[in-house]
Coordinates of C-alpha atoms in Angstrom, one line a residue:
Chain A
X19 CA 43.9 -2.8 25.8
X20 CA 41.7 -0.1 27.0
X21 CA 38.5 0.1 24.7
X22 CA 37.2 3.3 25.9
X23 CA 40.6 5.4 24.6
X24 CA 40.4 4.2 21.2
X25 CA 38.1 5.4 18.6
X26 CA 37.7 1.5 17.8
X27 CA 38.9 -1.5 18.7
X28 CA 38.3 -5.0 17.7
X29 CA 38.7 -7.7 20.4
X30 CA 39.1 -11.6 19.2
X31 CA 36.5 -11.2 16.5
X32 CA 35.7 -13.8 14.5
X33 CA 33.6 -13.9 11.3
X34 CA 32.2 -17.0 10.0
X35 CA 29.7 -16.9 7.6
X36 CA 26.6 -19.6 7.2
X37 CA 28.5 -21.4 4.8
X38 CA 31.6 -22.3 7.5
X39 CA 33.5 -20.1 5.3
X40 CA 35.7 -18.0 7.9
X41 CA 35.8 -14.3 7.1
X42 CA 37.6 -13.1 10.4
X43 CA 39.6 -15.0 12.9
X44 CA 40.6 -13.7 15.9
X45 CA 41.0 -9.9 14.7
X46 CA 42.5 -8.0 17.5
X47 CA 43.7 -4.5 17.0
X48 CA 42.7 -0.7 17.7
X49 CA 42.5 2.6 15.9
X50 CA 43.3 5.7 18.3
X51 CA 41.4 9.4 17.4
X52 CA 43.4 10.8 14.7
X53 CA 45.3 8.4 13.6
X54 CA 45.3 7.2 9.8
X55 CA 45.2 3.3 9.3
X56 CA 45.1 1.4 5.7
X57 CA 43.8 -2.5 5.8
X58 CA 45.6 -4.3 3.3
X59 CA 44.8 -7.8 1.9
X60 CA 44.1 -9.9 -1.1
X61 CA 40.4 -10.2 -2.5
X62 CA 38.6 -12.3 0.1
X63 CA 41.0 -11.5 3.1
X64 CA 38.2 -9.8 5.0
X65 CA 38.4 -5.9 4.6
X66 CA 35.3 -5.4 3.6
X67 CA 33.9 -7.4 6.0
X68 CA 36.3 -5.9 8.8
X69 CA 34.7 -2.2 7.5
X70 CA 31.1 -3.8 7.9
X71 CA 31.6 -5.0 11.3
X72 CA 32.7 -1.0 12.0
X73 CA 29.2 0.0 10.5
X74 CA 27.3 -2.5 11.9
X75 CA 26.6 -3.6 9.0
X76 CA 27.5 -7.5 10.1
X77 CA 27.6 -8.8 13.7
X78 CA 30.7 -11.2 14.4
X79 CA 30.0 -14.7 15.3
X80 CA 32.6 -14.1 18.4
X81 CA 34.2 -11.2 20.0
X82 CA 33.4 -7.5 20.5
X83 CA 33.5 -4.1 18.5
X84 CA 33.9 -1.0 19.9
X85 CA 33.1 2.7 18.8
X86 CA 34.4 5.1 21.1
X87 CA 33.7 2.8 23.9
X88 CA 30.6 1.5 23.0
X89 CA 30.0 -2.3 21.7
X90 CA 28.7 -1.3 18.6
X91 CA 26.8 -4.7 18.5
X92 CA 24.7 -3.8 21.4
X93 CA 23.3 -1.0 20.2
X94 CA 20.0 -1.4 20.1
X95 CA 18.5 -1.5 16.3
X96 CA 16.9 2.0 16.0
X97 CA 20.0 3.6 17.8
X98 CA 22.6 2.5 15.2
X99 CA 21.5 5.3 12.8
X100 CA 22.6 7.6 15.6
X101 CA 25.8 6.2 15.8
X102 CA 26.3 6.1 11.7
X103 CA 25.8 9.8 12.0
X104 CA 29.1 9.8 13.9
X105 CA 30.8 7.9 10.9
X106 CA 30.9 8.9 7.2
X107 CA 31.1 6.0 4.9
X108 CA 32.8 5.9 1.1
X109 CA 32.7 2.8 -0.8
X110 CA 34.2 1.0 -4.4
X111 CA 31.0 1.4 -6.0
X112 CA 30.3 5.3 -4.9
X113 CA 26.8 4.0 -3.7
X114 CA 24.9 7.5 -4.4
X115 CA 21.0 7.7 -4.4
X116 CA 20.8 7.5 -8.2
X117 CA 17.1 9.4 -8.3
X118 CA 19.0 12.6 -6.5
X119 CA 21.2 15.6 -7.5
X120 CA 24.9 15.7 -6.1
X121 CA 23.5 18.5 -3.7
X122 CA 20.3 16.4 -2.6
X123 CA 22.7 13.1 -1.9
X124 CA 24.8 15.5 0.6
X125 CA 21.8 17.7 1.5
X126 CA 20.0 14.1 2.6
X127 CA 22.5 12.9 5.2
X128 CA 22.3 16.0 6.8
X129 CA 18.1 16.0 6.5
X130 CA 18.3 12.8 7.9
X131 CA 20.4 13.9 10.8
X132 CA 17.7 16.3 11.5
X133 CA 19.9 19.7 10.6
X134 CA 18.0 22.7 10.6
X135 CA 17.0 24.0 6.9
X136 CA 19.7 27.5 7.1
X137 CA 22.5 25.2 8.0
X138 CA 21.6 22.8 5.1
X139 CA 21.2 25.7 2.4
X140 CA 24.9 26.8 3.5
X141 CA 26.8 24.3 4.6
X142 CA 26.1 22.0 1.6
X143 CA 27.4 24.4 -1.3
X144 CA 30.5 24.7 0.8
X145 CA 31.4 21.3 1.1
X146 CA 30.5 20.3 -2.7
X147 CA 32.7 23.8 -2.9
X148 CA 35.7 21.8 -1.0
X149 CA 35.7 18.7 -3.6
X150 CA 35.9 20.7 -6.5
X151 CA 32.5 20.1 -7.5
X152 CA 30.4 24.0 -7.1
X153 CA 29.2 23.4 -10.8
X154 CA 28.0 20.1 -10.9
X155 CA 25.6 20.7 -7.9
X156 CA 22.7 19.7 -9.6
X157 CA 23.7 17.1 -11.7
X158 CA 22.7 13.3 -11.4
X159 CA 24.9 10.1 -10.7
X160 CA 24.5 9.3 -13.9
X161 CA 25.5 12.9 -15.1
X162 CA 28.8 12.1 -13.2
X163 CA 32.4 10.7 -14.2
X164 CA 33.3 8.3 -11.5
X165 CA 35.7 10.5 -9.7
X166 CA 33.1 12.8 -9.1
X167 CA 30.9 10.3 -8.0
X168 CA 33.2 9.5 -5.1
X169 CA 33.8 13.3 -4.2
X170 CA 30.2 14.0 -4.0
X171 CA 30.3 10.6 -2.0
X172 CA 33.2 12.0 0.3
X173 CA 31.1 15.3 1.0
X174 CA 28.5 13.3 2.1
X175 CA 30.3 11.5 4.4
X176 CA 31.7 14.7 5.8
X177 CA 28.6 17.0 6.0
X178 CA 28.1 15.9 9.2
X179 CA 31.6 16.3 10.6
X180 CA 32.2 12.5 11.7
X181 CA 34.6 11.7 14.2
X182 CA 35.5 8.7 11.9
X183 CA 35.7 8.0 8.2
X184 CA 35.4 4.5 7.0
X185 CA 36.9 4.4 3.4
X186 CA 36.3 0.8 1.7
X187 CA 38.9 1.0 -1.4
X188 CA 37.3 4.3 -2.3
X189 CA 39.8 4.6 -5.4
X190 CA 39.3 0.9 -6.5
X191 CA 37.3 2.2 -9.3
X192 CA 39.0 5.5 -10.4
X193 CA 42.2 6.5 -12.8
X194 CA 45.3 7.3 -11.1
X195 CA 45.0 11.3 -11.4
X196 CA 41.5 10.7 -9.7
X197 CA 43.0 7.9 -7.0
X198 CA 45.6 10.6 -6.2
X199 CA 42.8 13.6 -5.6
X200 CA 40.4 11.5 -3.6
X201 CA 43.7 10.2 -1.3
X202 CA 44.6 13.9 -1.5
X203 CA 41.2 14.9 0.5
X204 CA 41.3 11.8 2.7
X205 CA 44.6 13.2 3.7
X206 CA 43.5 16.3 4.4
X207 CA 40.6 15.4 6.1
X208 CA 43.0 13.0 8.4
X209 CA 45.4 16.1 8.7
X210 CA 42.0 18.3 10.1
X211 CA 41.7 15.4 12.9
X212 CA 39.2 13.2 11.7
X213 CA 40.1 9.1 12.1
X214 CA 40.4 7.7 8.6
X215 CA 40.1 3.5 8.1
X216 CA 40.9 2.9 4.6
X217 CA 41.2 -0.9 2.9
X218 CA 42.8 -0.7 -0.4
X219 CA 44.4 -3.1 -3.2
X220 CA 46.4 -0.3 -4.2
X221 CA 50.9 -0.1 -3.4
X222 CA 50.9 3.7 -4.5
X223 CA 48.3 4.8 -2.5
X224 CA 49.8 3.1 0.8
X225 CA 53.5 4.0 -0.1
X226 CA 52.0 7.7 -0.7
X227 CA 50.7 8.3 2.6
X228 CA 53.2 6.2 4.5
X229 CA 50.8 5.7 7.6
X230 CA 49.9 2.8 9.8
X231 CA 49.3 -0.8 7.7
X232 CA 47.1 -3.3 8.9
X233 CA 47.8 -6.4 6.4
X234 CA 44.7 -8.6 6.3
X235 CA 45.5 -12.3 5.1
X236 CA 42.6 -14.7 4.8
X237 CA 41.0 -13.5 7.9
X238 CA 44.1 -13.4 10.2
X239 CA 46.2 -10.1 11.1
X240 CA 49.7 -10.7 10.2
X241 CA 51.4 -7.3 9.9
X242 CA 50.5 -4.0 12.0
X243 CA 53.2 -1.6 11.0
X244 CA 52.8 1.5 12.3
X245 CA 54.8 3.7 8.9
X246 CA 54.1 0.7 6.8
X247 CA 55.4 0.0 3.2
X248 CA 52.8 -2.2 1.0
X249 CA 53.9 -5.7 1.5
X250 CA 52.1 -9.1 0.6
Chain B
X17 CA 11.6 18.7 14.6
X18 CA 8.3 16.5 13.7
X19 CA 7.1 19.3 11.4
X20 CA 10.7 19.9 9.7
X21 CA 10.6 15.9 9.1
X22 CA 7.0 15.4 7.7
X23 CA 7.9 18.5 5.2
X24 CA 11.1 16.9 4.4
X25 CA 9.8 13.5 3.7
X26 CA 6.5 14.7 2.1
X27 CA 8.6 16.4 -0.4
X28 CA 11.0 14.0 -1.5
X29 CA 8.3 11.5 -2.0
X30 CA 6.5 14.1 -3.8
X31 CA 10.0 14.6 -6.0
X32 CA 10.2 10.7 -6.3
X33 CA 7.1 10.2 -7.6
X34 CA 7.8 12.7 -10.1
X35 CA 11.2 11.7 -11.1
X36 CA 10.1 7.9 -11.6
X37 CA 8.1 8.9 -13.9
X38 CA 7.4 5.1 -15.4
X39 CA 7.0 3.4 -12.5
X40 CA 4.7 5.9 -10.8
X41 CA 2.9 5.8 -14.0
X42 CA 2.7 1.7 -14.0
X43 CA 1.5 1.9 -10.3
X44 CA -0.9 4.5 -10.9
X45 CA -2.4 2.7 -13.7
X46 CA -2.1 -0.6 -11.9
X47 CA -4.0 1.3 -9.1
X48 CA -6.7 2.7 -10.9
X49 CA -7.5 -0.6 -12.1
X50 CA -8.3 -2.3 -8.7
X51 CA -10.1 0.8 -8.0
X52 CA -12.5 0.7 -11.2
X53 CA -13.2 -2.5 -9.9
X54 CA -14.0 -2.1 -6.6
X55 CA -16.6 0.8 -7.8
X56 CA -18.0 -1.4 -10.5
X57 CA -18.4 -4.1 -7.9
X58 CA -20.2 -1.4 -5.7
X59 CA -22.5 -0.2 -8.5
X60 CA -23.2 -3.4 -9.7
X61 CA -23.8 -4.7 -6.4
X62 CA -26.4 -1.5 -5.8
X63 CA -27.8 -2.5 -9.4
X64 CA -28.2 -6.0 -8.7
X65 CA -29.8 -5.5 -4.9
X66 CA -32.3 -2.7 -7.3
X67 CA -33.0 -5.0 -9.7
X68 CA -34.1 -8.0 -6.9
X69 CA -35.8 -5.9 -5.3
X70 CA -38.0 -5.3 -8.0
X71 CA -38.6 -8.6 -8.7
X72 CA -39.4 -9.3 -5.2
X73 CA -41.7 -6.5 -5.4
X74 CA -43.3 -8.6 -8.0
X75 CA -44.4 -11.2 -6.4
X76 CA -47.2 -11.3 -4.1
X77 CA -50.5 -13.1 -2.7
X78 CA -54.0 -11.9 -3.6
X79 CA -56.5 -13.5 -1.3
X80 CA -59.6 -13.6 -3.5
X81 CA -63.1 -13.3 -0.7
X82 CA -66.9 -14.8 -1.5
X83 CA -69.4 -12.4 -2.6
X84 CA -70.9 -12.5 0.7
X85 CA -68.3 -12.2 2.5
X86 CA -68.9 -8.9 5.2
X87 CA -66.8 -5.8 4.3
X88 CA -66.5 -5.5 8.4
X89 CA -64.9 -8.8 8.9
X90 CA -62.3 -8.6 5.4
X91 CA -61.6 -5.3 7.1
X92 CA -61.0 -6.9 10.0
X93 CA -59.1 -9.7 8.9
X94 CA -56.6 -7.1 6.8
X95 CA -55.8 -5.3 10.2
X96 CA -54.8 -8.3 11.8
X97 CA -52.7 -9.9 8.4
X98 CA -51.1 -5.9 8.1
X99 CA -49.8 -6.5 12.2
X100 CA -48.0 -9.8 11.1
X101 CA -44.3 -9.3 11.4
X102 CA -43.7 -10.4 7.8
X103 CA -46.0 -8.5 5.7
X104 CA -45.0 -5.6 4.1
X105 CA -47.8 -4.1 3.1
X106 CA -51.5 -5.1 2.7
X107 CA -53.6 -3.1 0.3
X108 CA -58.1 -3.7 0.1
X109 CA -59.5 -3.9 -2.7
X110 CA -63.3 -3.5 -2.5
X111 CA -66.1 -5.3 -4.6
X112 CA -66.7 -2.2 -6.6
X113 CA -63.4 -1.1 -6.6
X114 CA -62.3 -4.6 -8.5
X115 CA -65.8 -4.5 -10.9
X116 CA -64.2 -1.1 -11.9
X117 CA -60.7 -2.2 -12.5
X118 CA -62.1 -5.8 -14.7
X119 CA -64.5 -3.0 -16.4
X120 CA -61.9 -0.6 -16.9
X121 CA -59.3 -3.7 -18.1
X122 CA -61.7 -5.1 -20.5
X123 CA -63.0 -1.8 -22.4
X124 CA -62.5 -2.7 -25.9
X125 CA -64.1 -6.6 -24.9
X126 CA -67.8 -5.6 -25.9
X127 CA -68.6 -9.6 -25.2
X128 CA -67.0 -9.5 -21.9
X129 CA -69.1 -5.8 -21.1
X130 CA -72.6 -7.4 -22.5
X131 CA -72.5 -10.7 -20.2
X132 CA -71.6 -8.4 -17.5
X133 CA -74.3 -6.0 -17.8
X134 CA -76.8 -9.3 -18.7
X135 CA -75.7 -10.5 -15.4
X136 CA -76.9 -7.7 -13.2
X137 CA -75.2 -8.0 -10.5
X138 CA -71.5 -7.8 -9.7
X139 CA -70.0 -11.3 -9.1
X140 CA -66.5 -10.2 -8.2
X141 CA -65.4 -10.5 -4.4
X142 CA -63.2 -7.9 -3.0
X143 CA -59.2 -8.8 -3.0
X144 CA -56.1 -8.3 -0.5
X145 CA -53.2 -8.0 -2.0
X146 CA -50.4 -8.8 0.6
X147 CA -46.8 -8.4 0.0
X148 CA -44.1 -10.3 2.6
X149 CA -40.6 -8.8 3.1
X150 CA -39.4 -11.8 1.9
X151 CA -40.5 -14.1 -0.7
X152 CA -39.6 -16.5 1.4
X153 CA -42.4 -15.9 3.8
X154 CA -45.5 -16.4 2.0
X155 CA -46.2 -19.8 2.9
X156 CA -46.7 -18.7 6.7
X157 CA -48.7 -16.2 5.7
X158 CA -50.9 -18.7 3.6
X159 CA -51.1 -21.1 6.4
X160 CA -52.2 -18.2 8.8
X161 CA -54.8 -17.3 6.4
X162 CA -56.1 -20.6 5.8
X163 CA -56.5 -21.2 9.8
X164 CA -58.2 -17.9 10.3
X165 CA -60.2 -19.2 7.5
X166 CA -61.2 -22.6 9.0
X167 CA -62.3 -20.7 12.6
X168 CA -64.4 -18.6 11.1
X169 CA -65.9 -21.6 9.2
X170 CA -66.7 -23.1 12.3
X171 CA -69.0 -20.9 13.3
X172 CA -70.2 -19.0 9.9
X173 CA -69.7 -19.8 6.4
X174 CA -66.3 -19.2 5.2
X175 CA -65.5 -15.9 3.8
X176 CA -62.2 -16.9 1.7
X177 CA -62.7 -18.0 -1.2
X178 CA -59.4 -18.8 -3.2
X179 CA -56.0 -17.9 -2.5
X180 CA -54.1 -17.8 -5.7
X181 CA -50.5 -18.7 -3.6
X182 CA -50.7 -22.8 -4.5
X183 CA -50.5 -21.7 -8.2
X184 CA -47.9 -19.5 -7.8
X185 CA -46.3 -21.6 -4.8
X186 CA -43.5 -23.0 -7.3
X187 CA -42.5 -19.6 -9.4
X188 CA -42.5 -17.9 -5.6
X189 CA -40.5 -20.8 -3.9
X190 CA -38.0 -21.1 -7.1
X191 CA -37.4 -17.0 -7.3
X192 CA -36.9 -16.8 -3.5
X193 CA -34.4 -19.0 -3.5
X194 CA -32.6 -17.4 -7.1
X195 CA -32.2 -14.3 -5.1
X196 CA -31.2 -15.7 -2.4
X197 CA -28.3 -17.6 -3.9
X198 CA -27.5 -14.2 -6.5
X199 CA -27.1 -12.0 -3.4
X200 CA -24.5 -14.4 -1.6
X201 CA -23.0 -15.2 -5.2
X202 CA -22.8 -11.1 -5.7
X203 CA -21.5 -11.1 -1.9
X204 CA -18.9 -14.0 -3.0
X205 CA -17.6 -12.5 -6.4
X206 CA -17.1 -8.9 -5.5
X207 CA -14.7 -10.3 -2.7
X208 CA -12.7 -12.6 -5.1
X209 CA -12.3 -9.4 -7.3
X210 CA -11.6 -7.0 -4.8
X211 CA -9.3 -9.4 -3.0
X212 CA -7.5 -10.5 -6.4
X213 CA -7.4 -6.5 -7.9
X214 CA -6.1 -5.4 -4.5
X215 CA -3.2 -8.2 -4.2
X216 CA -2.6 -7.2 -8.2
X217 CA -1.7 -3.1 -6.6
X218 CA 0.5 -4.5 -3.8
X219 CA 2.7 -6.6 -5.8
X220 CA 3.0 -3.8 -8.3
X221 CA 4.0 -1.4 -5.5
X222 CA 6.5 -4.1 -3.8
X223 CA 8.3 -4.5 -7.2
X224 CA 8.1 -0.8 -7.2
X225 CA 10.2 -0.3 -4.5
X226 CA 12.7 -3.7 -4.9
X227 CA 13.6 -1.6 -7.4
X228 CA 14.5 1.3 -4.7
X229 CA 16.3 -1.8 -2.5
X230 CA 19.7 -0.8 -2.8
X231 CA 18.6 3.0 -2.3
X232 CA 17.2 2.2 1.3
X233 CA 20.2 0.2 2.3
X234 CA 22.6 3.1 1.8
X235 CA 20.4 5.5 3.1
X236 CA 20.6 3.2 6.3
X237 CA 24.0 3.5 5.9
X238 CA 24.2 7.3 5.9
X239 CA 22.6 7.2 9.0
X240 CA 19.0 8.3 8.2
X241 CA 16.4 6.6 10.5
X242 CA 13.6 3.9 9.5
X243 CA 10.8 6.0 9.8
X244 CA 12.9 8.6 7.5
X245 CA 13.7 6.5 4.7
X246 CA 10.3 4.6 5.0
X247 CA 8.4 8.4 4.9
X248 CA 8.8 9.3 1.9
X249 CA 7.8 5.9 -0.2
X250 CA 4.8 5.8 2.3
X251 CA 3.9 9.4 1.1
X252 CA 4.5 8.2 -3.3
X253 CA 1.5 4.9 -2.3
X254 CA -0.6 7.8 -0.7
X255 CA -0.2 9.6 -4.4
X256 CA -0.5 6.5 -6.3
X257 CA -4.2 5.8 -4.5
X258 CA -5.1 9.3 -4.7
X259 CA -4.3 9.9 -8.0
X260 CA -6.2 6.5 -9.4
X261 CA -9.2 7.3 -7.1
X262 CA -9.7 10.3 -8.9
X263 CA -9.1 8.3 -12.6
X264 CA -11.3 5.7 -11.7
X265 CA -14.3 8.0 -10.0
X266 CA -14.1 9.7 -13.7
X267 CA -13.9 6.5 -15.8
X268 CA -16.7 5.0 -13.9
X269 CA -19.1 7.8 -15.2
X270 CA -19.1 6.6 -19.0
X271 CA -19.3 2.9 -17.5
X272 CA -22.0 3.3 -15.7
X273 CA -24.2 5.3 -18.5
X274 CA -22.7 2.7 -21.0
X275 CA -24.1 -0.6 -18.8
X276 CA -27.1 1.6 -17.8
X277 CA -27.9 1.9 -21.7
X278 CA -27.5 -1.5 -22.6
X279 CA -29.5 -2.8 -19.9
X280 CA -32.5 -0.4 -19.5
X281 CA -34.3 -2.5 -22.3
X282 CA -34.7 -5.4 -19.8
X283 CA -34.7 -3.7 -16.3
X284 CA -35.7 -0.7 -16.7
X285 CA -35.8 -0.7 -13.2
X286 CA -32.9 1.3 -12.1
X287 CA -31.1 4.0 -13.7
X288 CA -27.3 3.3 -12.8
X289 CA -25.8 6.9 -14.0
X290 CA -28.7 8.3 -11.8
X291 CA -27.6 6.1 -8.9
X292 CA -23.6 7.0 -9.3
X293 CA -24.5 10.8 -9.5
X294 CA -26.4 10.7 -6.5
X295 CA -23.8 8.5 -4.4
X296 CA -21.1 10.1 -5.9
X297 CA -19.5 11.1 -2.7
X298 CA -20.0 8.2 -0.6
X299 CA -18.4 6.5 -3.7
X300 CA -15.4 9.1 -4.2
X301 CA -15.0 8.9 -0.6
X302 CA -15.0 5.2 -0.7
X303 CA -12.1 4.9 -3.4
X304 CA -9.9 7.7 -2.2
X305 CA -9.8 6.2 1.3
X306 CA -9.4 2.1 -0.2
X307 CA -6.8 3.7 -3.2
X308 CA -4.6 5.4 -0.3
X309 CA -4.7 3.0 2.4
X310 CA -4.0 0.0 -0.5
X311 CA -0.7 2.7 -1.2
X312 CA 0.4 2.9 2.0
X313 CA 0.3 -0.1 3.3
X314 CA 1.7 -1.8 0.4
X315 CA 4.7 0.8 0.3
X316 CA 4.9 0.1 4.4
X317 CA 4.7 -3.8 4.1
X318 CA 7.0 -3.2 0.9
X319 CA 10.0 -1.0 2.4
X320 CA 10.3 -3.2 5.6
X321 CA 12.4 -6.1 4.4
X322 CA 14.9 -3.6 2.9
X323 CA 15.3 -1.8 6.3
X324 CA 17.4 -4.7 7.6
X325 CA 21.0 -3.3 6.7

């Protein structure tokens, strides 16, 4: 397997955490640019952890993870918010800055990137603009239902035009008219040529998109279809 | 780039401190408490040092000299005590001079007047009143004295005639060593209480910002660097000191002209609200940079564990 032609690739990683309790074993598979691939797995198989490993959030206890090439694990500590940049991250629990606006949450990724002011003031409106969301710019988290907590979430991930989007069960928390929108706008985003990594509990969702499954089963991968129906 | 980023970061510390209204109050009241303290430790450290060094001034050693004793040589001797490394000051007081002042002190004492004037002559000696830096160092000076006194009894007849130290010897040894042990007990407490009011402020700023944990891990998340997310909280403990600097500098005001009042029956000595007014800026100066750095570095020391995501 060629690392430096996929947009990320794990290689024999294993996860086991202090407690001996193994997270990840042996995980080998790769995502290429563009493509669209849904993790699958019980509570406790390991998505979340797989996702975290992607962010550098965890470093595996064995094998290596690569971004575009790059062992993301050997990037040095002040370099990884350089490579974040390059991802845009949606989670369960939205995971807003609860003391900012829906337009300051976006507007921050992009501050933090260092974008130039202009660029900020336009580009922001236009992506709250994208998810529906123009007249709730300056509302609160708390102001928010949670389905438009995860699309100002989403905008922020996308304000700085990742090359990937990691997606950990983004619609675990939301109705089904608001699990259909948010996979609505993933697709699209996937259909504009961004990489999308989504874990997910949910059949519809995976049956709706009918993309690449990965199924996760207490740590192990034992299904990689590439049109996959949910199966467990 | 630098400038775009201190801008940004100034203002959404600015926004935070605003928007967490209750805990940037808390802080800021928490603050302004260590900071009263640290000024009332410097003012009453300043009113303490005042008031011992009025009662040092107190003390001193008169040398009483014999009626016959030459004005030449007591004038000599008082240039050689005045060159001694530990006298502070050495004042003459001649034989006329002191039948004035016991004249003057006795007015009303007609009984005291007649057997003066029956008397004829003056029977008072002249004085020096010497003063040491330190009370510490009279007995050297005694000793000197005495010596000088017993060489010049060798070859004339002595001109000392008392030395009113060995009466006072106790009082002076006692007091030196009272303000010796206040000064280093002064020294001893206003550390504890700074040290203890300081720890009070950090703590209060740390749970402050565990409150802001989850907040910092996401914005590591989004990609924003450690000196970004740690900017703006830095800038909020720069606003929390600078905000209680100027509470306390005002509260301490009434304090001092409170404690000044209460205590100018039995010192007298030094007017505190006089001393505040006229050190007000080393004092301001002194809070503001203490109330800020204490922010900061709290809000630094603080944010770091949560930057490990």
């Amino acid at each position: 397997m060629l690392s430096s032609n996929n947009m990320i690739s794990f290689e024999k990683v294993t996860k086991i955490y202090g407690d001996k309790s193994v997270a990840l074993e042996d995980v080998t598979f790769a995502v290429a640019p563009g493509e669209f691939m849904s993790i699958v797995g019980h509570s406790g198989a390991g998505k979340t952890t797989l996702l975290k490993m992607v962010m550098a959030e965890e470093t595996p206890t064995s094998g290596t993870v690569f971004f575009d090439g790059v062992d993301v694990h050997r990037i040095k500590r002040n370099r990884i918010s350089d490579m974040r940049r390059r991802m845009g991250a949606i989670f369960q629990d939205f995971r807003l800055l609860p003391g900012k606006t829906a337009y300051e949450n976006v507007a921050f990724a992009m501050e933090a990137a260092g974008r130039p002011d202009d660029v900020i003031n336009t580009d922001v409106p236009e992506v709250l603009d994208l998810v529906g969301l123009s007249n709730k710019m300056w509302n609160f988290p708390n102001q928010l239902s949670g389905g438009e907590q995860q699309r100002v979430a989403i905008a922020r991930a996308l304000i700085n035009q990742p090359d990937i989007l990691v997606a950990d069960e983004p619609t675990g928390n939301l109705d089904p008219v608001n699990t259909y929108e948010v996979v609505q706008i993933l697709k699209k985003i996937n259909d504009l040529g961004t990489t999308v990594v989504l874990t997910t509990h949910n059949r519809g969702v995976i049956d709706f998109l009918g993309k690449r499954v990965v199924t996760l089963d207490r740590g192990k991968v034992v299904r990689d279809d590439p049109t996959g129906k949910y199966v467990l | 780039m630098l400038g775009t980023n201190i801008k940004r970061v100034s203002r959404q510390g600015f926004i935070s401190f605003w928007r967490n209204g209750i805990v940037s109050f808390v802080s800021v009241f928490v603050t302004t408490v260590t900071l009263f303290i640290i000024g009332t430790v410097i003012v009453g450290n300043a009113f303490l040092t005042a008031s011992l060094a009025e009662l040092q001034d107190k003390v001193d050693v008169n040398v009483y000299f014999t009626i016959a004793a030459p004005e030449g040589e007591i004038l000599d001797l008082k240039t050689r005590i005045a060159s001694l490394p530990e006298v502070k000051s050495v004042e003459y007081t001649s034989r006329e001079q002191a039948l004035q002042n016991f004249t003057e002190r006795n007015k009303g004492n007609t009984l005291v007047l007649q057997s003066l004037q029956e008397l004829g002559s003056n029977p008072l000696g002249a004085v020096l009143n010497i003063k040491a830096k330190d009370p510490s160092q009279y007995a050297g000076i005694v000793t000197y004295l005495e010596k000088q006194n017993q060489s010049t009894l060798s070859g004339d007849a002595a001109i000392i005639d008392n030395i009113n130290y060995s009466q006072n010897q106790l009082v002076i040894e006692r007091l030196s060593k009272m303000i010796a042990g206040l000064e280093k007990l002064g020294a001893f407490v206003s550390l504890i209480l700074i040290l203890m009011a300081a720890l009070v402020t950090f703590n209060t700023i740390r749970l402050a910002i565990y409150n802001s944990r989850q907040e910092i891990g996401v914005m590591r998340l989004v990609g924003a660097g450690n000196s970004y997310i740690r900017g703006p909280f830095i800038v909020e403990g720069l606003m929390y000191g600078g905000v209680a600097a100027l509470l306390a500098i005002i509260l301490l005001y009434p304090a001092t002209l409170w404690v000044g009042q209460t205590t100018s029956s039995f010192f007298g000595g030094i007017d505190l609200t006089k001393y505040y007014i006229a050190n007000f800026l080393q004092i301001f100066v002194l809070l503001i940079v203490s109330g800020t750095v204490l922010g900061m570095l709290s809000s630094f020391v603080a944010v770091r564990r949560y930057l490990k995501v």
